[in-house]
PDB file of C-alpha atoms in Angstrom:
ATOM      1  CA  UNK A1165     -98.146-104.570 -47.366  1.00  0.00           C
ATOM      2  CA  UNK A1166     -97.782-101.358 -45.380  1.00  0.00           C
ATOM      3  CA  UNK A1167     -95.823 -98.538 -47.015  1.00  0.00           C
ATOM      4  CA  UNK A1168     -93.151 -98.521 -44.298  1.00  0.00           C
ATOM      5  CA  UNK A1169     -92.586-102.259 -44.827  1.00  0.00           C
ATOM      6  CA  UNK A1170     -92.186-101.730 -48.569  1.00  0.00           C
ATOM      7  CA  UNK A1171     -89.714 -98.910 -47.908  1.00  0.00           C
ATOM      8  CA  UNK A1172     -87.755-101.162 -45.541  1.00  0.00           C
ATOM      9  CA  UNK A1173     -87.593-104.000 -48.084  1.00  0.00           C
ATOM     10  CA  UNK A1174     -86.445-101.567 -50.757  1.00  0.00           C
ATOM     11  CA  UNK A1175     -83.768-100.203 -48.407  1.00  0.00           C
ATOM     12  CA  UNK A1176     -82.505-103.707 -47.630  1.00  0.00           C
ATOM     13  CA  UNK A1177     -82.230-104.411 -51.361  1.00  0.00           C
ATOM     14  CA  UNK A1178     -80.309-101.157 -51.906  1.00  0.00           C
ATOM     15  CA  UNK A1179     -77.993-102.039 -48.995  1.00  0.00           C
ATOM     16  CA  UNK A1180     -77.425-105.587 -50.298  1.00  0.00           C
ATOM     17  CA  UNK A1181     -76.527-104.295 -53.768  1.00  0.00           C
ATOM     18  CA  UNK A1182     -74.203-101.693 -52.223  1.00  0.00           C
ATOM     19  CA  UNK A1183     -72.403-104.335 -50.136  1.00  0.00           C
ATOM     20  CA  UNK A1184     -71.974-106.615 -53.144  1.00  0.00           C
ATOM     21  CA  UNK A1185     -70.468-103.741 -55.144  1.00  0.00           C
ATOM     22  CA  UNK A1186     -68.033-103.241 -52.237  1.00  0.00           C
ATOM     23  CA  UNK A1187     -66.915-106.884 -52.542  1.00  0.00           C
ATOM     24  CA  UNK A1188     -68.966-108.441 -49.754  1.00  0.00           C
ATOM     25  CA  UNK A1189     -70.403-111.915 -50.268  1.00  0.00           C
ATOM     26  CA  UNK A1190     -73.953-112.137 -48.957  1.00  0.00           C
ATOM     27  CA  UNK A1191     -74.468-115.201 -46.788  1.00  0.00           C
ATOM     28  CA  UNK A1192     -78.014-114.668 -45.528  1.00  0.00           C
ATOM     29  CA  UNK A1193     -80.776-112.108 -45.540  1.00  0.00           C
ATOM     30  CA  UNK A1194     -83.479-111.660 -42.915  1.00  0.00           C
ATOM     31  CA  UNK A1195     -82.131-114.368 -40.617  1.00  0.00           C
ATOM     32  CA  UNK A1196     -84.499-114.948 -37.693  1.00  0.00           C
ATOM     33  CA  UNK A1197     -83.926-115.996 -34.111  1.00  0.00           C
ATOM     34  CA  UNK A1198     -87.405-116.171 -32.640  1.00  0.00           C
ATOM     35  CA  UNK A1199     -88.963-112.760 -33.195  1.00  0.00           C
ATOM     36  CA  UNK A1200     -85.562-111.089 -33.639  1.00  0.00           C
ATOM     37  CA  UNK A1201     -83.774-110.779 -36.950  1.00  0.00           C
ATOM     38  CA  UNK A1202     -80.539-109.841 -38.644  1.00  0.00           C
ATOM     39  CA  UNK A1203     -81.079-107.955 -41.895  1.00  0.00           C
ATOM     40  CA  UNK A1204     -77.927-109.109 -43.716  1.00  0.00           C
ATOM     41  CA  UNK A1205     -75.150-111.547 -42.864  1.00  0.00           C
ATOM     42  CA  UNK A1206     -72.160-111.084 -45.161  1.00  0.00           C
ATOM     43  CA  UNK A1207     -68.502-112.039 -45.552  1.00  0.00           C
ATOM     44  CA  UNK A1208     -65.959-109.296 -46.262  1.00  0.00           C
ATOM     45  CA  UNK A1209     -63.059-111.664 -46.948  1.00  0.00           C
ATOM     46  CA  UNK A1210     -61.732-111.705 -43.390  1.00  0.00           C
ATOM     47  CA  UNK A1211     -64.721-111.853 -41.059  1.00  0.00           C
ATOM     48  CA  UNK A1212     -68.469-112.278 -40.852  1.00  0.00           C
ATOM     49  CA  UNK A1213     -70.329-108.967 -40.929  1.00  0.00           C
ATOM     50  CA  UNK A1214     -73.787-108.583 -39.397  1.00  0.00           C
ATOM     51  CA  UNK A1215     -75.554-105.650 -41.024  1.00  0.00           C
ATOM     52  CA  UNK A1216     -78.473-103.694 -39.633  1.00  0.00           C
ATOM     53  CA  UNK A1217     -80.184-101.681 -42.381  1.00  0.00           C
ATOM     54  CA  UNK A1218     -82.069 -98.501 -41.546  1.00  0.00           C
ATOM     55  CA  UNK A1219     -84.088 -96.795 -44.260  1.00  0.00           C
ATOM     56  CA  UNK A1220     -85.736 -93.391 -44.160  1.00  0.00           C
ATOM     57  CA  UNK A1221     -87.398 -91.302 -46.849  1.00  0.00           C
ATOM     58  CA  UNK A1222     -85.732 -88.232 -45.383  1.00  0.00           C
ATOM     59  CA  UNK A1223     -83.062 -87.559 -42.774  1.00  0.00           C
ATOM     60  CA  UNK A1224     -84.599 -84.215 -41.783  1.00  0.00           C
ATOM     61  CA  UNK A1225     -86.371 -85.480 -38.641  1.00  0.00           C
ATOM     62  CA  UNK A1226     -83.999 -88.178 -37.348  1.00  0.00           C
ATOM     63  CA  UNK A1227     -80.966 -89.712 -38.977  1.00  0.00           C
ATOM     64  CA  UNK A1228     -81.326 -93.420 -39.753  1.00  0.00           C
ATOM     65  CA  UNK A1229     -78.465 -94.424 -37.442  1.00  0.00           C
ATOM     66  CA  UNK A1230     -80.195 -92.625 -34.554  1.00  0.00           C
ATOM     67  CA  UNK A1231     -83.098 -95.028 -35.084  1.00  0.00           C
ATOM     68  CA  UNK A1232     -80.868 -97.852 -33.838  1.00  0.00           C
ATOM     69  CA  UNK A1233     -81.987 -97.180 -30.290  1.00  0.00           C
ATOM     70  CA  UNK A1234     -81.115 -99.203 -27.190  1.00  0.00           C
ATOM     71  CA  UNK A1235     -83.987-101.650 -27.750  1.00  0.00           C
ATOM     72  CA  UNK A1236     -82.860-102.379 -31.303  1.00  0.00           C
ATOM     73  CA  UNK A1237     -79.233-102.638 -30.168  1.00  0.00           C
ATOM     74  CA  UNK A1238     -80.191-105.166 -27.503  1.00  0.00           C
ATOM     75  CA  UNK A1239     -82.278-107.192 -29.929  1.00  0.00           C
ATOM     76  CA  UNK A1240     -79.484-107.116 -32.504  1.00  0.00           C
ATOM     77  CA  UNK A1241     -76.870-108.194 -29.956  1.00  0.00           C
ATOM     78  CA  UNK A1242     -79.031-111.113 -28.823  1.00  0.00           C
ATOM     79  CA  UNK A1243     -79.558-112.203 -32.439  1.00  0.00           C
ATOM     80  CA  UNK A1244     -75.854-111.920 -33.242  1.00  0.00           C
ATOM     81  CA  UNK A1245     -74.936-113.887 -30.119  1.00  0.00           C
ATOM     82  CA  UNK A1246     -77.299-116.670 -31.158  1.00  0.00           C
ATOM     83  CA  UNK A1247     -75.958-116.739 -34.724  1.00  0.00           C
ATOM     84  CA  UNK A1248     -72.323-116.713 -33.577  1.00  0.00           C
ATOM     85  CA  UNK A1249     -72.867-119.590 -31.159  1.00  0.00           C
ATOM     86  CA  UNK A1250     -74.999-121.596 -33.599  1.00  0.00           C
ATOM     87  CA  UNK A1251     -72.408-121.293 -36.402  1.00  0.00           C
ATOM     88  CA  UNK A1252     -69.286-121.310 -34.195  1.00  0.00           C
ATOM     89  CA  UNK A1253     -67.975-117.986 -35.517  1.00  0.00           C
ATOM     90  CA  UNK A1254     -64.914-116.395 -33.952  1.00  0.00           C
ATOM     91  CA  UNK A1255     -64.326-113.263 -36.078  1.00  0.00           C
ATOM     92  CA  UNK A1256     -67.194-110.884 -36.690  1.00  0.00           C
ATOM     93  CA  UNK A1257     -68.326-107.308 -36.480  1.00  0.00           C
ATOM     94  CA  UNK A1258     -71.593-105.399 -36.627  1.00  0.00           C
ATOM     95  CA  UNK A1259     -72.152-102.701 -39.241  1.00  0.00           C
ATOM     96  CA  UNK A1260     -75.058-100.373 -39.942  1.00  0.00           C
ATOM     97  CA  UNK A1261     -75.992 -99.354 -43.474  1.00  0.00           C
ATOM     98  CA  UNK A1262     -78.327 -96.387 -43.724  1.00  0.00           C
ATOM     99  CA  UNK A1263     -80.375 -95.653 -46.815  1.00  0.00           C
ATOM    100  CA  UNK A1264     -82.109 -92.320 -47.341  1.00  0.00           C
ATOM    101  CA  UNK A1265     -84.521 -92.036 -50.249  1.00  0.00           C
ATOM    102  CA  UNK A1266     -87.442 -93.925 -51.700  1.00  0.00           C
ATOM    103  CA  UNK A1267     -88.141 -96.053 -54.764  1.00  0.00           C
ATOM    104  CA  UNK A1268     -88.384 -94.113 -57.997  1.00  0.00           C
ATOM    105  CA  UNK A1269     -87.004 -90.845 -56.637  1.00  0.00           C
ATOM    106  CA  UNK A1270     -83.441 -91.003 -57.888  1.00  0.00           C
ATOM    107  CA  UNK A1271     -80.258 -92.325 -56.391  1.00  0.00           C
ATOM    108  CA  UNK A1272     -80.563 -93.079 -52.678  1.00  0.00           C
ATOM    109  CA  UNK A1273     -77.963 -91.839 -50.202  1.00  0.00           C
ATOM    110  CA  UNK A1274     -76.137 -94.816 -48.647  1.00  0.00           C
ATOM    111  CA  UNK A1275     -73.912 -94.560 -45.585  1.00  0.00           C
ATOM    112  CA  UNK A1276     -71.930 -97.549 -44.296  1.00  0.00           C
ATOM    113  CA  UNK A1277     -70.955 -97.398 -40.625  1.00  0.00           C
ATOM    114  CA  UNK A1278     -68.363-100.088 -39.982  1.00  0.00           C
ATOM    115  CA  UNK A1279     -67.949-101.685 -36.569  1.00  0.00           C
ATOM    116  CA  UNK A1280     -71.028-100.072 -35.051  1.00  0.00           C
ATOM    117  CA  UNK A1281     -70.726-100.087 -31.273  1.00  0.00           C
ATOM    118  CA  UNK A1282     -73.512-101.923 -29.480  1.00  0.00           C
ATOM    119  CA  UNK A1283     -72.631-100.673 -26.002  1.00  0.00           C
ATOM    120  CA  UNK A1284     -75.743-100.650 -23.876  1.00  0.00           C
ATOM    121  CA  UNK A1285     -76.604 -97.792 -21.516  1.00  0.00           C
ATOM    122  CA  UNK A1286     -76.975 -98.722 -17.878  1.00  0.00           C
ATOM    123  CA  UNK A1287     -80.551 -98.990 -16.809  1.00  0.00           C
ATOM    124  CA  UNK A1288     -81.885 -97.920 -13.444  1.00  0.00           C
ATOM    125  CA  UNK A1289     -84.753-100.414 -13.792  1.00  0.00           C
ATOM    126  CA  UNK A1290     -84.306-103.878 -12.323  1.00  0.00           C
TER     127      UNK A1290
END
């Protein structure tokens, strides 16, 4: 497995453990809709929470949340829409959990961004 894939899997595990410590119940991990996916689907006690996890070894070049670009936002929104319709969900939100660090290098830095806005920029391409 490529190193970046291993880092991503590690980051998702760190994020899942963090969410559980915060009282979230994990419903699904790596849910797929075609070639799109949702990293974590959780329940916070009042609503379903779709979590995008972004992991970086360092935040010096680009912060992990900046890596949720318009393509990823669109893909995530399409996946969430499919999940919501398939499971008939009325209350939900989308969060981003960023993880900075790498396995075996100490405690990773975790940042939880609640209710991440998916607003899409207007495109001039048709």
